[in-house]
Structures are given as structure tokens and as C-alpha cells.
Short mmCIF file of C-alpha atoms in Angstrom, two decimals:
data_model
loop_
_atom_site.label_atom_id
_atom_site.label_comp_id
_atom_site.label_asym_id
_atom_site.label_seq_id
_atom_site.Cartn_x
_atom_site.Cartn_y
_atom_site.Cartn_z
CA ASP A 1 0.94 4.89 -0.74
CA GLN A 2 2.25 1.07 -0.43
CA LEU A 3 1.22 0.67 3.15
CA GLY A 4 -2.20 0.16 4.36
CA LEU A 5 -2.69 1.61 7.66
CA SER A 6 -5.37 0.39 10.33
CA THR A 7 -6.09 1.02 13.77
CA LYS A 8 -9.41 0.14 16.44
CA VAL A 9 -12.01 2.41 17.84
CA GLY A 10 -14.25 2.00 20.98
CA ARG A 11 -11.73 1.48 23.58
CA ILE A 12 -10.49 4.40 25.48
CA LEU A 13 -7.69 4.66 27.71
CA GLU A 14 -8.58 7.03 30.73
CA ASP A 15 -6.18 8.16 33.51
CA CYS A 16 -7.07 6.31 36.88
CA ALA A 17 -6.21 5.36 40.40
CA PRO A 18 -3.40 2.90 40.94
CA ASP A 19 -5.73 0.20 42.06
CA ASP A 20 -8.17 0.71 38.78
CA VAL A 21 -5.59 -0.14 36.30
CA THR A 22 -6.84 -2.88 33.75
CA PRO A 23 -4.36 -5.58 34.70
CA GLU A 24 -4.23 -7.83 31.88
CA ALA A 25 -3.73 -4.96 29.28
CA PHE A 26 -0.63 -3.01 30.00
CA VAL A 27 3.02 -3.47 30.89
CA ASP A 28 4.74 -1.10 32.69
CA VAL A 29 2.22 1.60 31.03
CA PRO A 30 1.50 4.23 34.22
CA GLN A 31 -2.16 4.32 35.68
CA LYS A 32 -4.67 3.61 32.43
CA ARG A 33 -7.88 1.55 32.59
CA ILE A 34 -9.94 0.71 29.38
CA VAL A 35 -13.21 1.93 29.06
CA PHE A 36 -15.46 0.62 26.09
CA ASP A 37 -17.23 3.27 24.29
CA PHE A 38 -18.93 2.98 21.04
CA THR A 39 -21.14 6.12 21.22
CA TYR A 40 -20.40 9.05 18.70
CA ASP A 41 -17.95 10.88 20.99
CA GLY A 42 -16.40 7.70 22.16
CA ILE A 43 -15.52 7.03 18.11
CA MET A 44 -14.11 10.36 17.70
CA ARG A 45 -12.32 10.44 20.82
CA SER A 46 -10.86 6.83 19.72
CA VAL A 47 -9.89 7.85 16.34
CA GLU A 48 -8.34 11.23 17.74
CA ASP A 49 -6.18 9.41 20.04
CA SER A 50 -4.90 6.96 17.32
CA ILE A 51 -4.14 9.62 14.74
CA ALA A 52 -2.18 11.59 17.52
CA ARG A 53 -0.27 8.59 18.53
CA LEU A 54 0.40 7.77 14.99
CA ARG A 55 1.43 11.27 13.83
CA THR A 56 -0.59 10.84 10.57
CA ASP A 57 -3.84 12.61 9.55
CA ARG A 58 -5.43 9.79 7.64
CA ILE A 59 -6.46 6.04 8.10
CA ASP A 60 -7.11 3.64 5.67
CA MET A 61 -9.23 0.96 7.77
CA LEU A 62 -10.95 1.91 11.08
CA PHE A 63 -12.33 -1.10 13.21
CA LEU A 64 -14.59 -1.28 16.11
CA HIS A 65 -12.72 -3.29 18.37
CA ASP A 66 -13.87 -6.15 20.34
CA ILE A 67 -17.40 -4.99 20.34
CA ASP A 68 -18.43 -8.56 20.34
CA ALA A 69 -19.74 -10.08 23.75
CA GLY A 70 -16.54 -12.55 24.13
CA SER A 71 -16.29 -13.59 27.89
CA ARG A 72 -18.11 -10.55 28.84
CA GLY A 73 -21.45 -11.82 28.20
CA GLN A 74 -24.35 -11.06 25.91
CA ALA A 75 -25.43 -8.02 28.06
CA PHE A 76 -21.95 -6.63 27.04
CA GLU A 77 -22.40 -6.95 23.41
CA ASP A 78 -25.98 -5.56 23.37
CA ASN A 79 -25.11 -2.36 25.00
CA ASN A 80 -22.23 -1.65 22.78
CA LEU A 81 -24.59 -2.20 19.63
CA ARG A 82 -27.21 0.27 21.20
CA GLN A 83 -24.44 2.72 21.64
CA LEU A 84 -23.23 1.86 18.11
CA PHE A 85 -26.72 2.35 16.47
CA SER A 86 -28.69 4.56 18.87
CA GLU A 87 -26.19 6.95 20.31
CA GLY A 88 -24.38 7.73 17.12
CA GLY A 89 -21.45 5.30 16.63
CA TYR A 90 -22.13 4.37 13.53
CA ARG A 91 -23.02 7.81 12.52
CA ALA A 92 -19.29 8.45 13.48
CA LEU A 93 -17.92 6.02 11.09
CA SER A 94 -20.20 6.94 8.25
CA ASP A 95 -19.00 10.55 8.85
CA LEU A 96 -15.35 9.64 8.80
CA ARG A 97 -16.07 7.49 5.62
CA GLU A 98 -17.85 10.29 3.95
CA ALA A 99 -15.24 12.97 4.86
CA ASP A 100 -12.65 10.74 3.28
CA LYS A 101 -10.88 10.37 6.69
CA VAL A 102 -10.97 6.91 6.79
CA SER A 103 -11.10 4.44 3.42
CA ALA A 104 -13.06 1.54 5.02
CA ILE A 105 -15.02 0.72 8.43
CA GLY A 106 -15.46 -2.40 10.16
CA ALA A 107 -14.85 -4.36 13.33
CA GLY A 108 -12.27 -6.28 14.65
CA VAL A 109 -13.53 -9.22 16.43
CA ASN A 110 -12.96 -12.57 17.61
CA THR A 111 -16.56 -14.08 16.33
CA TRP A 112 -17.92 -14.48 13.06
CA GLN A 113 -21.84 -14.14 14.44
CA ILE A 114 -21.30 -10.35 15.53
CA CYS A 115 -19.71 -9.73 11.78
CA GLU A 116 -23.05 -10.98 10.66
CA ARG A 117 -25.19 -9.14 12.76
CA LEU A 118 -23.64 -5.91 12.00
CA LEU A 119 -23.69 -6.51 8.34
CA GLY A 120 -27.93 -6.98 9.22
CA GLU A 121 -27.68 -3.54 10.71
CA ALA A 122 -25.64 -1.25 8.57
CA ASP A 123 -22.79 -1.15 5.53
CA PHE A 124 -19.52 -2.08 6.51
CA ASP A 125 -16.39 -2.59 4.02
CA GLY A 126 -14.76 -5.14 5.89
CA PHE A 127 -13.67 -7.27 9.02
CA LEU A 128 -10.71 -8.08 11.02
CA LEU A 129 -11.68 -11.75 12.22
CA ALA A 130 -9.52 -13.65 14.66
CA GLY A 131 -8.94 -17.47 14.19
CA ARG A 132 -12.87 -18.19 13.18
CA TYR A 133 -11.88 -19.75 9.49
CA THR A 134 -8.62 -21.73 9.50
CA LEU A 135 -7.89 -25.50 9.05
CA LEU A 136 -9.49 -26.20 12.41
CA GLU A 137 -12.94 -23.82 11.69
CA GLN A 138 -14.97 -23.58 8.62
CA ASP A 139 -18.37 -22.90 10.14
CA PRO A 140 -18.33 -19.34 8.49
CA LEU A 141 -18.83 -21.15 5.08
CA GLU A 142 -22.64 -21.68 5.74
CA THR A 143 -23.87 -18.22 5.64
CA PHE A 144 -21.43 -15.36 6.59
CA LEU A 145 -18.85 -15.83 3.89
CA PRO A 146 -21.19 -15.85 1.27
CA LEU A 147 -22.67 -13.02 2.90
CA CYS A 148 -19.64 -11.19 2.49
CA ILE A 149 -19.55 -12.22 -1.11
CA LYS A 150 -22.80 -11.01 -1.47
CA ARG A 151 -22.53 -7.65 -0.03
CA ASP A 152 -18.74 -7.17 -1.41
CA VAL A 153 -17.22 -7.11 1.92
CA GLY A 154 -13.52 -8.14 2.86
CA ILE A 155 -11.89 -10.50 5.52
CA ILE A 156 -8.51 -9.67 7.09
CA LEU A 157 -8.15 -13.05 8.65
CA GLY A 158 -5.91 -12.94 12.06
CA GLY A 159 -4.96 -16.02 13.75
CA PRO A 160 -4.66 -18.46 11.11
CA TYR A 161 -2.86 -20.81 13.62
CA ASN A 162 -5.73 -20.64 16.30
CA SER A 163 -3.45 -18.97 18.30
CA GLY A 164 -0.71 -21.48 18.29
CA ILE A 165 -1.37 -24.92 17.71
CA LEU A 166 -1.52 -25.08 13.82
CA ALA A 167 1.95 -23.53 13.88
CA THR A 168 3.25 -25.83 16.52
CA GLY A 169 1.65 -28.73 16.11
CA PRO A 170 -0.03 -30.93 18.48
CA ILE A 171 2.97 -30.84 21.15
CA GLU A 172 2.56 -30.75 24.90
CA GLY A 173 1.11 -27.41 26.13
CA ALA A 174 0.11 -26.70 22.60
CA ARG A 175 -2.68 -23.55 22.69
CA TYR A 176 -5.90 -23.09 21.04
CA ASP A 177 -7.97 -20.08 21.34
CA TYR A 178 -5.71 -18.92 23.81
CA ALA A 179 -5.86 -21.57 26.20
CA PRO A 180 -4.61 -25.16 26.49
CA ALA A 181 -5.84 -27.09 23.72
CA SER A 182 -8.15 -29.87 24.82
CA ASP A 183 -7.76 -33.49 23.62
CA THR A 184 -10.49 -33.50 20.95
CA ILE A 185 -8.17 -30.40 19.49
CA LEU A 186 -5.01 -32.11 19.76
CA GLN A 187 -6.39 -35.41 18.11
CA ARG A 188 -7.84 -33.38 15.18
CA VAL A 189 -4.52 -31.61 15.00
CA ARG A 190 -2.27 -34.92 14.76
CA ALA A 191 -4.77 -36.03 11.92
CA LEU A 192 -3.79 -32.77 9.94
CA SER A 193 -0.26 -32.96 10.82
CA ASP A 194 -0.39 -36.51 9.80
CA VAL A 195 -1.90 -35.93 6.45
CA CYS A 196 0.76 -32.70 5.84
CA ALA A 197 3.63 -34.94 6.41
CA ALA A 198 2.49 -37.60 3.71
CA HIS A 199 2.57 -34.83 1.59
CA ASN A 200 6.05 -33.34 2.97
CA THR A 201 4.14 -29.95 3.79
CA PRO A 202 4.66 -28.28 7.30
CA LEU A 203 1.36 -28.06 8.89
CA ILE A 204 2.35 -24.47 9.48
CA ALA A 205 2.11 -23.80 5.65
CA ALA A 206 -1.26 -25.20 5.04
CA ALA A 207 -2.68 -23.58 7.96
CA LEU A 208 -1.13 -20.09 6.84
CA GLN A 209 -2.35 -20.72 3.19
CA PHE A 210 -5.62 -22.32 3.67
CA PRO A 211 -7.68 -19.51 4.59
CA LEU A 212 -7.01 -17.35 1.25
CA GLY A 213 -8.90 -20.32 -0.56
CA HIS A 214 -11.82 -18.20 0.17
CA PRO A 215 -12.37 -15.22 -2.12
CA ALA A 216 -13.73 -13.33 0.50
CA VAL A 217 -10.83 -13.56 2.83
CA LYS A 218 -7.99 -10.38 1.24
CA SER A 219 -5.57 -11.09 3.79
CA VAL A 220 -4.00 -12.86 6.40
CA ILE A 221 -2.12 -11.90 9.25
CA PRO A 222 -0.14 -14.39 11.35
CA GLY A 223 1.62 -11.73 13.52
CA ALA A 224 5.47 -11.10 14.12
CA SER A 225 7.61 -9.89 16.37
CA SER A 226 10.40 -9.29 14.33
CA PRO A 227 11.92 -8.70 11.31
CA ASP A 228 13.34 -12.37 10.89
CA GLU A 229 9.89 -13.58 11.51
CA VAL A 230 8.35 -11.62 8.97
CA ARG A 231 10.88 -13.37 6.73
CA GLN A 232 9.89 -16.90 7.73
CA ASN A 233 5.74 -16.10 7.11
CA VAL A 234 6.87 -15.16 3.64
CA GLU A 235 8.76 -18.38 3.18
CA ILE A 236 5.89 -20.25 4.84
CA PHE A 237 3.26 -18.38 2.67
CA GLU A 238 5.64 -19.51 -0.48
CA THR A 239 6.01 -22.92 0.23
CA PRO A 240 4.51 -24.90 -2.74
CA ILE A 241 1.66 -27.36 -1.49
CA PRO A 242 0.39 -30.13 -3.86
CA THR A 243 -3.63 -30.21 -4.63
CA GLU A 244 -4.02 -33.40 -3.53
CA LEU A 245 -3.10 -32.55 0.07
CA TRP A 246 -6.14 -30.22 0.01
CA SER A 247 -8.33 -33.46 -1.41
CA ASP A 248 -6.94 -35.63 1.24
CA LEU A 249 -8.22 -33.34 3.95
CA LYS A 250 -11.42 -33.14 2.37
CA PHE A 251 -11.52 -36.92 1.73
CA GLN A 252 -10.55 -37.36 5.69
CA GLY A 253 -13.56 -34.96 6.73
CA LEU A 254 -10.64 -32.89 7.87
CA ILE A 255 -12.13 -29.68 6.39
CA GLN A 256 -15.66 -29.17 4.64
CA GLN A 257 -16.24 -30.57 1.46
CA ASP A 258 -17.28 -27.10 0.37
CA ALA A 259 -14.23 -25.36 1.35
CA PRO A 260 -12.53 -23.34 -1.39
CA THR A 261 -8.84 -24.09 -1.25
CA PRO A 262 -5.91 -22.08 -2.59
CA GLN A 263 -5.33 -24.28 -5.50
CA GLU A 264 -8.91 -24.21 -6.85
CA THR A 265 -9.00 -20.45 -6.39
CA ASN A 266 -5.78 -19.98 -8.39
CA ASP A 267 -7.24 -22.21 -11.01
CA ALA A 268 -10.61 -20.16 -11.44
CA SER A 269 -8.75 -16.94 -11.74
#
């Protein structure tokens, strides 16, 4: 009862011929391909598959997986939303929540715009949002995060390091949004790093703690591949950060003026 268990739905694994295996998704997994299915039957099958793999009978949080366009184009997103709202996908989520098979429903996505669009259509409890509210990106402050506060929707913020560069700093080969960082991003991260260094604060600590300054952000998940990395994350999260660091970042225009910071949130509470 101290553990929150989440899983994702909408991506079905189907047996297939060797030539049809989804190449980028698996390592040493035999003959499976990904099929996106956000219909009623697709959601229910996906839940059943997850429950079987997890060996449990209940899920705390259930997220639609990559329902947004991403690199697949707007037609992909529109078709997914049609399945969700016209072919029973959302009804499946609601049925599961009402039957207390899951506690919360939402989406695990890479763009805040699809979250805002989903909230315009139906009742969701929260979103797992990857990398879109960080030291480098605060666009959701304008409309999306205020809407979350108004609707009592929680955000789990994944990818607080923007897939690498806010952890490594502006080193050669640093990655931003899963690709090599541009010169513009490298220059911005250098400026962020310089301010952090002036306050004897690791950039990675500021990056991990910043998103939790916003009251809509309930959790930040940097990811870990070993127990040592879990312990390192805790140490990074507990690193003291002076209030002046946040005010200097705002003064230099490196984060938005209206971005709530962890110190402000703690003082308000």
C-alpha cells in the first residue's frame, strides 16, 4: 500500500513474421510488432496483458501510451482520438475507473498540447508528460498548467533532463529531446550552468527540483537503471538550492518570470 503502480495502454503486441517485427522497440524479443489500438477492445486487451505480466489484479494509474502525433503525423493522432472517443476507448477507461479496477486515468505522452486537447474532451485525472516542463521549456505555463490547477489534474513529469543535456551539461554529444543538441540549446544550457556554478549548485540538481515548483506537478521521474542511480537521484533531489539561484535565472531571462520555483512553493505551503 506504499507503492503506486502504473501501466500504459493502447500499444498491443502481436505475433508476426520475422520481417514485420517492430525494429526499434525490442532487444531479443521474438517476432512481435506494435499495433496501436485505442478502441474499447484494444484498451481492454492492453489492460489484461499488463495485468497478466505484472501478476496483479489492480492498477493505480492507467495511461494512454503515445496517443499524440509525435513523429507519426497529425493523421495518426486524429485517428487515435477517433478510436478513443468514437469507438469506445474512453468508455473502457471510465468503466475500469468506475469498477475500481484502476484509480486514475490519463495519458503518457511527449507533448502538452495533446493533454490540453484531451482535457477539452473528457475527464482525466492526470498525465505523464515527458520533458515539456523543464529548465529549458516552460511553454505549458500559459494555458495548460493553469487548466490542470483548475481541473485538479496532476502531472507526473518525466524526462526532467530533456533526455540528457540538463544532466550532462553542454558537453560534446549532449542530447536534447532524443537527438544531438543544437548550438542554440547548447548555448542556453551553458548559461544555465554558469548561473548554477555561481551558486555552487549542480545543474542536474536545479533541473530535477525545478519542475516540482509548480503545484500541478506531483512527481518527477528522472529514471534509474540501478539501485545506485536511485540513491544518486535522492541525493540530487535533496541538494540544497539557494533562493537567489532561481531569481538570477529569472533576471537573466533563462526561465520565465511567472515560473513558480521550489522555494516559492515551500514558502506558500
